[in-house]
Amino acid sequence: MYAALTFVSFLLLGLNFPKAKGMCYLTEQHCVCSLSDMRTFFTCLPATTYELRGGNLSQFAGFSRTELDANEIAFLEALLVSKLIFTDLIVPEVSLPVALKVVSYTPLVSELEFVNCTFLKSADQLGIDGYDLKVSSLRFHKVTAAPLDDRLDISSLQNWLEILENLTVTESQVTSIPCKISTVLRALHLLDLSGNHFQDQTLETSFCKGAFSQLQVLKLHGNNLRSYETVCQILAHLNRLTHLDLSQNDFLPGPPFSSCSWPQSLRVFNLSSTGLEHMDRALPPNIEVLDLSANRIFILDLSIPGLKELYLSNNRLSTILSIKNLPGLEVLSIDQNQLSQLPTKDLLHWKHLKSLRAGLNPYNCSCKQTIREIQGLATHKALLPDWPHDYICRSPPDYQDYLLDEVPLSLLQCNKAAVVRQGSIVCLLMCLHLVLGLVSLPAYRSLFIVL
Ligand SMILES: *[C@@H]1O[C@H](CO)[C@@H](O)[C@H](O)[C@H]1NC(C)=O
Ligand SMILES: *[C@@H]1O[C@H](CO)[C@@H](O)[C@H](O)[C@H]1NC(C)=O
Ligand SMILES: *[C@@H]1O[C@H](CO)[C@@H](O)[C@H](O)[C@H]1NC(C)=O
Ligand SMILES: *[C@@H]1O[C@H](CO)[C@@H](O)[C@H](O)[C@H]1NC(C)=O
Ligand SMILES: *[C@@H]1O[C@H](CO)[C@@H](O)[C@H](O)[C@H]1NC(C)=O
């Protein structure tokens, strides 16, 4: 019955037993414990995730025990827990060494998470020993801590940092990572630095020579990056990078022709909400997924043979882009743009297209034929996932705000009208041609084609 408490106490960063009072509850395999005066404990032994939520750990810090006896070690070694989460806590830095030592006795703990925690700076040098930590995934979200600068001796943690695979530090006002840490993180696959204060300059020092050499996934969304070109140059050496998220950075307009080449390995590239008006920057050559949504793009001419997914939602495009330059496209989002119609016949040449999101555009519902064709894409080809609720007429005035699906087609005259109109112009041209004999045959043909 006290097992859960025992473990929580250990986790309470080496607290003195009798002093640590807590309460735990178990849902699924997730055990949540909080500090409180209540003495009711449920056993959390079957849990694989332990979470300690809420409180100020400073009061316990003075009682840190560094030595565990054989029984305690046996207990820790038998635990099934694989993930530890610390939420809403005030954590004195001096408690960390003992906490890590406790964690090093649990054979299965591979993930450590700190959410909304404040680390209180200790007066002394921070002497953390890496012990034999098997933690390969470390996450900090909304934490505050004094800068480590020279207080932390990296060499003691080196063995551990060298095996770390995932590191997440999000929304924590971080401006840079010291180069001496970046270069030690040589097994890191995933680095998520979203929602911090990285700038071009500090990104450069963080990604110094030799840094993050195995990195595959890098997320930098919501930082203060400004120069697309500079970011490219800083990251160009990451030759295993497959996924790069630069969304929600406000890039300045830059030179269209760039000397920088992105890593050839990049497959997923996110430039959503980056203030782009033209996509005239160098793109990675082998990308399969490109997100350009929520920008101000009104012209786009992409030629990427391997591209499979293209997200263009929430831009200013009035035409769908050229199909022949994107032969492999499977998924296209072009909702919330300025399209008044869909080039339905052309779309059918996109042989691999499986999904086309094109709602919330100002559709012109004057033509029966056009509406029928869009309905056909939705019903026969099942291409439009947002059909019918997002397909709304902007014009003509009679049908404004109607769903395309609800326009009374029998009342539309567009086809006939168009034929008659075209017919009369063709007739006019032919008459001119016959009467004046001025228009040469090729010119007449091209006019006819234009019509
Ligand atoms: C946490 O506890 C310590 C010592 O008990 C105290 O000095 C500190 O002010 C507390 N912090 C907060 C935010 O309550
Ligand atoms: C963050 O943790 C503090 C206690 O350290 C708590 O008072 C606050 O409500 C938490 N904030 C959120 C958003 O959970
Ligand atoms: C690292 O993160 C990736 C992607 O979120 C996940 O699939 C993988 O299991 C994580 N690895 C570890 C060791 O936690
Ligand atoms: C790109 O980033 C935005 C958030 O900034 C996210 O909503 C979107 O899903 C991402 N796109 C892809 C393809 O992952
Ligand atoms: C809608 O299409 C019709 C027929 O093609 C055309 O005459 C009309 O000008 C268009 N309306 C708008 C607002 O583009």
XYZ file of C-alpha atoms and ligand atoms in Angstrom:
521
model
C 0.000 0.000 0.000
C 2.858 2.345 0.629
C 4.637 1.237 -2.502
C 3.389 4.097 -4.580
C 4.187 6.543 -1.863
C 7.603 5.042 -1.492
C 8.339 5.552 -5.120
C 6.884 9.016 -5.155
C 9.035 9.813 -2.190
C 12.081 8.623 -4.016
C 11.001 10.722 -6.907
C 10.508 13.632 -4.651
C 14.079 14.001 -5.395
C 15.514 12.112 -2.513
C 13.234 13.433 0.145
C 13.140 12.364 3.679
C 10.500 9.628 3.912
C 8.356 10.584 6.865
C 8.243 14.152 5.650
C 6.873 13.353 2.217
C 3.141 12.976 2.221
C 1.317 12.457 -0.977
C -1.773 11.230 -2.680
C -1.878 9.110 -5.799
C -4.550 7.921 -8.150
C -4.285 5.512 -10.999
C -6.107 5.698 -14.324
C -5.271 3.176 -16.996
C -1.553 2.794 -16.485
C -0.979 6.396 -15.573
C -0.447 7.175 -11.905
C -0.785 10.795 -10.799
C 0.485 11.808 -7.381
C 0.258 15.124 -5.630
C 1.696 16.452 -2.422
C -0.936 16.821 0.220
C -1.718 16.049 3.794
C -4.085 13.258 3.015
C -2.958 9.799 3.925
C -4.922 7.803 1.394
C -2.755 6.092 -1.138
C -3.705 3.770 -3.929
C -1.116 1.456 -5.132
C 0.375 2.500 -8.399
C 2.521 -0.544 -8.881
C 1.057 -1.590 -12.244
C 1.498 1.903 -13.672
C 3.889 2.521 -16.537
C 3.634 6.306 -16.266
C 4.112 8.166 -12.998
C 3.264 11.808 -12.727
C 3.924 14.104 -9.804
C 1.680 17.147 -10.008
C 1.664 20.417 -8.128
C 3.681 21.715 -5.224
C 6.842 23.296 -3.981
C 9.616 20.785 -3.494
C 11.943 23.283 -1.824
C 10.742 22.317 1.645
C 12.071 18.788 1.142
C 15.344 19.616 -0.515
C 17.295 19.751 2.700
C 16.532 16.115 3.488
C 18.078 14.650 0.395
C 19.443 11.185 0.919
C 22.051 10.022 -1.500
C 22.405 6.412 -0.395
C 19.705 3.811 -0.981
C 19.700 0.480 0.830
C 19.461 -2.919 -0.878
C 15.690 -3.230 -0.346
C 14.992 0.138 -1.859
C 17.154 -0.642 -4.853
C 15.425 -3.998 -5.357
C 12.090 -2.212 -5.207
C 13.115 0.333 -7.808
C 14.504 -2.349 -10.074
C 11.190 -4.219 -10.045
C 9.112 -1.235 -11.156
C 7.384 -1.283 -14.536
C 7.417 2.453 -14.937
C 8.772 3.741 -18.248
C 7.818 7.393 -18.140
C 8.069 10.023 -15.411
C 6.281 13.351 -15.605
C 6.742 16.319 -13.300
C 3.967 18.890 -13.662
C 3.306 22.293 -12.062
C 6.188 22.058 -9.618
C 8.803 24.251 -8.088
C 11.989 22.218 -8.198
C 15.185 23.269 -6.472
C 18.153 22.435 -8.682
C 19.985 20.835 -5.751
C 17.415 18.001 -5.819
C 18.220 16.983 -9.367
C 21.329 14.868 -8.748
C 19.484 12.619 -6.272
C 16.447 12.400 -8.523
C 18.567 11.269 -11.446
C 20.276 8.740 -9.241
C 16.914 7.261 -8.229
C 15.868 7.179 -11.862
C 19.047 5.369 -12.807
C 17.923 2.375 -10.673
C 14.660 1.980 -12.587
C 15.550 -0.195 -15.552
C 12.622 0.810 -17.783
C 12.408 4.563 -17.440
C 13.195 5.920 -20.895
C 11.192 9.158 -20.889
C 11.415 12.134 -18.550
C 9.093 15.099 -18.826
C 8.917 18.430 -17.008
C 5.807 20.506 -17.692
C 5.228 23.956 -16.217
C 8.048 23.643 -13.714
C 10.241 26.327 -12.221
C 13.787 25.291 -11.422
C 15.231 27.228 -8.532
C 18.852 28.134 -9.028
C 21.275 26.685 -6.536
C 24.101 28.740 -5.188
C 26.724 26.124 -5.915
C 28.076 24.562 -9.018
C 25.484 22.075 -10.255
C 27.162 18.704 -9.790
C 24.951 16.324 -11.695
C 26.247 12.861 -12.286
C 24.883 11.011 -15.285
C 25.079 7.639 -13.476
C 23.805 4.940 -15.760
C 20.747 6.697 -17.128
C 18.792 4.933 -19.833
C 16.526 7.904 -20.453
C 16.476 8.482 -24.200
C 13.684 11.017 -24.385
C 13.712 14.270 -22.434
C 10.976 16.884 -22.619
C 10.631 20.346 -21.084
C 7.485 22.346 -21.759
C 6.875 25.790 -20.286
C 9.694 25.561 -17.799
C 11.714 28.400 -16.357
C 15.259 28.057 -15.164
C 18.268 30.245 -14.678
C 20.712 29.988 -17.585
C 23.144 27.139 -17.074
C 26.065 29.043 -18.586
C 29.125 27.692 -16.800
C 27.466 26.249 -13.736
C 26.949 22.833 -15.269
C 29.857 20.544 -15.862
C 28.878 18.769 -19.064
C 31.518 16.080 -18.784
C 29.642 14.387 -15.899
C 26.555 14.093 -18.084
C 28.364 13.267 -21.278
C 27.671 9.525 -21.270
C 24.000 10.181 -20.891
C 23.692 13.063 -23.354
C 25.471 10.976 -25.950
C 22.636 8.440 -25.987
C 19.737 10.911 -25.821
C 17.480 10.455 -28.879
C 14.656 12.939 -28.385
C 14.941 16.381 -26.854
C 11.987 18.749 -26.614
C 12.267 22.209 -25.093
C 9.134 24.131 -26.010
C 7.655 27.472 -24.928
C 10.407 28.021 -22.420
C 11.908 31.330 -23.620
C 15.114 29.637 -24.708
C 17.329 31.760 -26.928
C 20.164 29.355 -27.732
C 21.811 26.048 -26.897
C 25.462 26.187 -25.887
C 27.655 24.671 -28.589
C 29.336 22.406 -26.020
C 25.949 20.721 -25.438
C 24.916 20.643 -29.118
C 28.043 18.789 -30.104
C 27.635 16.177 -27.348
C 24.070 15.399 -28.461
C 25.310 13.230 -31.247
C 22.640 10.515 -31.095
C 19.780 13.015 -31.156
C 17.111 12.158 -33.750
C 14.423 14.620 -32.787
C 14.876 18.190 -31.580
C 11.794 20.305 -30.919
C 12.541 23.925 -30.030
C 9.150 25.363 -30.910
C 7.789 28.491 -29.283
C 11.080 29.902 -28.028
C 13.163 32.985 -28.828
C 15.710 31.676 -31.317
C 16.976 34.250 -33.823
C 19.141 33.782 -36.907
C 22.259 34.649 -34.911
C 21.561 32.393 -31.914
C 20.510 29.554 -34.203
C 23.921 29.770 -35.794
C 25.783 29.426 -32.485
C 23.472 26.570 -31.381
C 24.017 24.664 -34.630
C 27.761 25.087 -34.540
C 30.145 22.829 -36.435
C 29.611 19.166 -35.531
C 26.316 19.807 -33.714
C 23.425 17.337 -33.873
C 25.052 15.196 -36.519
C 22.320 12.493 -36.508
C 19.358 14.851 -36.438
C 16.328 13.723 -38.467
C 13.462 15.846 -37.186
C 13.863 19.537 -36.340
C 10.985 21.744 -35.231
C 11.581 25.455 -34.927
C 8.080 26.773 -35.263
C 7.112 29.971 -33.519
C 10.585 31.457 -33.058
C 12.050 34.765 -34.271
C 13.849 33.598 -37.403
C 13.993 36.253 -40.137
C 16.241 35.215 -42.994
C 15.291 32.133 -44.991
C 18.677 32.203 -46.662
C 20.596 32.295 -43.381
C 18.553 29.472 -41.874
C 19.294 27.404 -44.959
C 23.010 28.027 -44.621
C 22.991 27.137 -40.920
C 21.137 23.850 -41.448
C 22.672 22.831 -44.777
C 25.151 20.444 -43.140
C 22.478 18.303 -41.421
C 22.650 15.570 -44.004
C 20.228 13.203 -42.260
C 17.472 15.720 -41.725
C 14.164 14.450 -43.117
C 11.628 16.734 -41.434
C 11.977 20.495 -40.925
C 9.284 22.708 -39.420
C 9.936 26.446 -39.794
C 6.287 27.474 -39.532
C 5.253 30.640 -37.682
C 8.464 32.530 -38.245
C 8.127 35.840 -40.050
C 10.603 35.611 -42.918
C 11.655 38.829 -44.609
C 11.433 39.055 -48.394
C 14.748 37.779 -49.685
C 16.742 37.393 -52.854
C 14.894 35.017 -55.199
C 18.005 33.225 -56.362
C 19.773 31.511 -53.591
C 23.201 29.985 -53.388
C 22.225 27.760 -50.485
C 21.185 24.134 -50.889
C 18.983 22.453 -48.315
C 19.920 18.914 -47.266
C 19.082 16.386 -49.990
C 17.572 14.141 -47.317
C 14.664 16.514 -46.495
C 11.221 15.023 -47.180
C 8.810 17.072 -45.073
C 9.108 20.862 -45.142
C 6.791 23.201 -43.249
C 6.643 26.883 -44.196
C 3.138 27.535 -42.913
C 2.530 31.087 -41.558
C 5.862 32.545 -42.578
C 4.651 35.683 -44.353
C 5.567 34.464 -47.844
C 4.069 36.244 -50.873
C 5.951 34.361 -53.558
C 7.552 30.983 -53.339
C 10.627 32.072 -55.219
C 13.106 30.731 -52.662
C 15.199 27.630 -53.060
C 13.315 24.552 -51.908
C 14.805 21.214 -50.876
C 14.992 19.094 -54.056
C 13.485 15.836 -52.807
C 10.578 16.918 -50.650
C 7.407 14.850 -50.571
C 5.341 17.019 -48.236
C 5.287 20.828 -48.484
C 3.155 23.042 -46.257
C 2.765 26.622 -47.528
C -0.567 27.279 -45.849
C -1.510 30.589 -44.166
C 0.723 32.801 -46.257
C -0.070 35.546 -48.779
C 0.857 33.629 -51.920
C -1.021 34.686 -55.047
C 1.201 33.187 -57.770
C 2.830 29.810 -57.534
C 4.855 27.880 -60.047
C 6.315 24.786 -58.461
C 8.119 21.983 -60.218
C 8.821 19.115 -57.834
C 8.443 15.686 -59.421
C 8.442 13.763 -56.127
C 5.927 15.957 -54.298
C 3.030 13.959 -52.828
C 1.328 16.375 -50.455
C 0.932 20.117 -50.953
C -0.864 22.341 -48.445
C -1.887 25.762 -49.766
C -4.873 26.511 -47.553
C -5.467 30.131 -46.645
C -3.539 31.962 -49.373
C -4.603 34.245 -52.235
C -4.487 31.908 -55.199
C -7.087 32.299 -57.946
C -5.949 29.381 -60.100
C -4.854 25.846 -59.426
C -1.235 25.346 -60.269
C 0.183 23.605 -63.275
C -0.371 19.907 -63.133
C 2.418 18.724 -65.352
C 5.129 19.935 -62.942
C 3.725 17.973 -60.019
C 2.970 14.581 -61.549
C 3.071 12.629 -58.279
C 0.643 14.737 -56.263
C -1.694 12.724 -54.014
C -2.999 15.325 -51.582
C -3.733 18.979 -52.328
C -5.311 21.531 -49.993
C -6.311 24.769 -51.649
C -9.232 25.748 -49.471
C -9.621 29.383 -48.300
C -8.171 30.912 -51.455
C -9.675 32.970 -54.295
C -10.748 30.194 -56.661
C -14.007 30.853 -58.476
C -14.026 27.475 -60.175
C -12.164 24.177 -60.378
C -10.481 23.011 -63.587
C -12.217 19.677 -63.291
C -11.027 18.174 -66.575
C -7.398 19.046 -65.873
C -7.688 17.623 -62.388
C -8.432 14.216 -63.808
C -4.965 14.172 -65.388
C -3.552 14.111 -61.852
C -3.493 10.335 -61.809
C -2.452 9.877 -58.193
C -4.687 12.534 -56.665
C -6.602 11.084 -53.715
C -7.715 14.162 -51.835
C -8.466 17.730 -52.896
C -9.589 20.129 -50.218
C -10.995 23.144 -52.066
C -13.820 24.512 -49.940
C -14.256 28.060 -48.637
C -13.437 29.602 -51.993
C -15.629 32.260 -53.705
C -17.260 29.924 -56.197
C -19.040 31.230 -59.277
C -22.263 29.266 -59.575
C -23.399 30.666 -62.912
C -22.761 27.495 -64.887
C -24.693 24.293 -64.573
C -21.875 22.371 -66.218
C -19.226 23.627 -63.779
C -21.318 22.699 -60.773
C -22.103 19.273 -62.211
C -18.403 18.622 -62.718
C -17.504 19.616 -59.179
C -20.313 17.397 -57.883
C -18.848 14.626 -59.988
C -15.428 15.020 -58.367
C -17.084 14.808 -54.978
C -19.435 11.933 -55.576
C -17.930 9.685 -58.265
C -14.272 10.251 -57.439
C -14.702 10.911 -53.696
C -11.933 13.459 -54.036
C -13.293 16.314 -51.945
C -13.188 15.571 -48.199
C -14.769 18.928 -47.327
C -17.757 18.484 -49.669
C -20.505 19.709 -49.505
C -20.559 21.983 -46.438
C -17.571 24.157 -47.414
C -18.511 24.724 -51.062
C -20.400 27.990 -51.127
C -21.399 30.259 -54.023
C -20.137 33.834 -54.036
C -21.840 34.708 -57.340
C -24.224 35.218 -59.076
C -26.124 37.404 -56.595
C -29.215 35.186 -56.759
C -27.310 32.245 -55.322
C -24.874 33.975 -53.029
C -24.238 31.881 -49.882
C -25.986 28.837 -51.368
C -24.141 25.560 -51.066
C -23.038 24.403 -54.515
C -24.988 21.277 -53.814
C -28.220 23.222 -53.299
C -28.211 25.462 -56.370
C -31.297 24.652 -58.489
C -29.465 23.517 -61.595
C -32.575 23.470 -63.750
C -32.764 27.254 -63.522
C -29.186 27.867 -64.679
C -28.682 28.895 -68.275
C -24.945 29.361 -68.466
C -24.178 26.609 -70.968
C -26.591 27.824 -73.569
C -25.704 31.423 -72.985
C -22.018 30.717 -73.322
C -22.480 28.794 -76.535
C -24.643 31.510 -78.011
C -22.211 34.203 -76.956
C -19.216 32.350 -78.345
C -21.137 31.528 -81.489
C -21.944 35.121 -82.149
C -18.348 36.231 -81.677
C -17.083 33.473 -83.956
C -19.641 34.506 -86.526
C -18.554 38.092 -86.230
C -14.930 37.113 -86.773
C -15.785 34.948 -89.717
C -17.751 37.753 -91.263
C -14.892 40.118 -90.725
C -12.560 37.586 -92.207
C -14.699 37.017 -95.237
C -15.511 40.616 -95.823
C -12.144 42.199 -95.198
C -9.848 39.256 -95.901
C -7.432 40.774 -93.416
C -7.108 38.086 -90.784
C -4.685 35.376 -91.781
C -5.717 31.803 -91.094
C -3.234 31.006 -88.206
C -4.166 34.199 -86.400
C -7.807 33.356 -86.798
C -7.167 29.897 -85.378
C -5.410 31.196 -82.340
C -8.225 33.646 -81.714
C -10.630 30.808 -81.936
C -8.629 28.809 -79.420
C -8.510 31.721 -77.027
C -12.275 31.865 -77.174
C 9.013 27.315 -2.201
O 9.496 26.942 -0.926
C 10.679 27.647 -0.528
C 11.191 27.037 0.779
O 10.185 26.448 1.505
C 10.362 29.118 -0.387
O 11.519 29.823 -0.027
C 9.857 29.625 -1.725
O 9.468 30.985 -1.628
C 8.679 28.801 -2.222
N 8.352 29.255 -3.530
C 7.105 29.492 -3.930
C 6.898 30.054 -5.318
O 6.149 29.277 -3.225
C 1.954 26.122 -13.421
O 2.405 25.722 -12.144
C 2.068 26.608 -11.068
C 2.665 26.058 -9.792
O 4.037 25.920 -9.944
C 0.558 26.724 -10.952
O 0.208 27.651 -9.957
C -0.023 27.189 -12.283
O -1.428 27.164 -12.235
C 0.438 26.245 -13.403
N 0.010 26.805 -14.676
C -0.671 26.070 -15.565
C -1.024 26.750 -16.840
O -0.979 24.911 -15.361
C 11.227 9.968 -30.221
O 10.165 10.665 -30.868
C 9.598 9.956 -31.950
C 8.616 10.852 -32.631
O 7.784 11.484 -31.712
C 8.975 8.672 -31.422
O 8.404 7.953 -32.481
C 10.058 7.854 -30.735
O 9.473 6.720 -30.173
C 10.746 8.656 -29.660
N 11.885 7.903 -29.156
C 12.088 7.742 -27.861
C 13.302 6.982 -27.512
O 11.298 8.166 -27.027
C 2.905 22.764 -40.233
O 2.892 23.493 -39.022
C 1.601 23.872 -38.564
C 1.752 24.614 -37.247
O 2.639 25.657 -37.320
C 0.760 22.647 -38.343
O -0.553 23.036 -37.974
C 0.699 21.817 -39.611
O -0.005 20.626 -39.356
C 2.098 21.478 -40.088
N 2.031 20.807 -41.381
C 2.454 19.565 -41.605
C 2.324 19.038 -42.978
O 2.922 18.886 -40.713
C -19.316 33.838 -63.403
O -19.331 33.075 -64.593
C -20.120 33.644 -65.631
C -20.198 32.645 -66.790
O -18.944 32.102 -67.044
C -19.518 34.977 -66.032
O -20.304 35.561 -67.049
C -19.491 35.898 -64.817
O -18.832 37.104 -65.142
C -18.762 35.225 -63.666
N -18.926 36.022 -62.483
C -17.888 36.418 -61.740
C -18.211 37.249 -60.534
O -16.734 36.100 -62.015
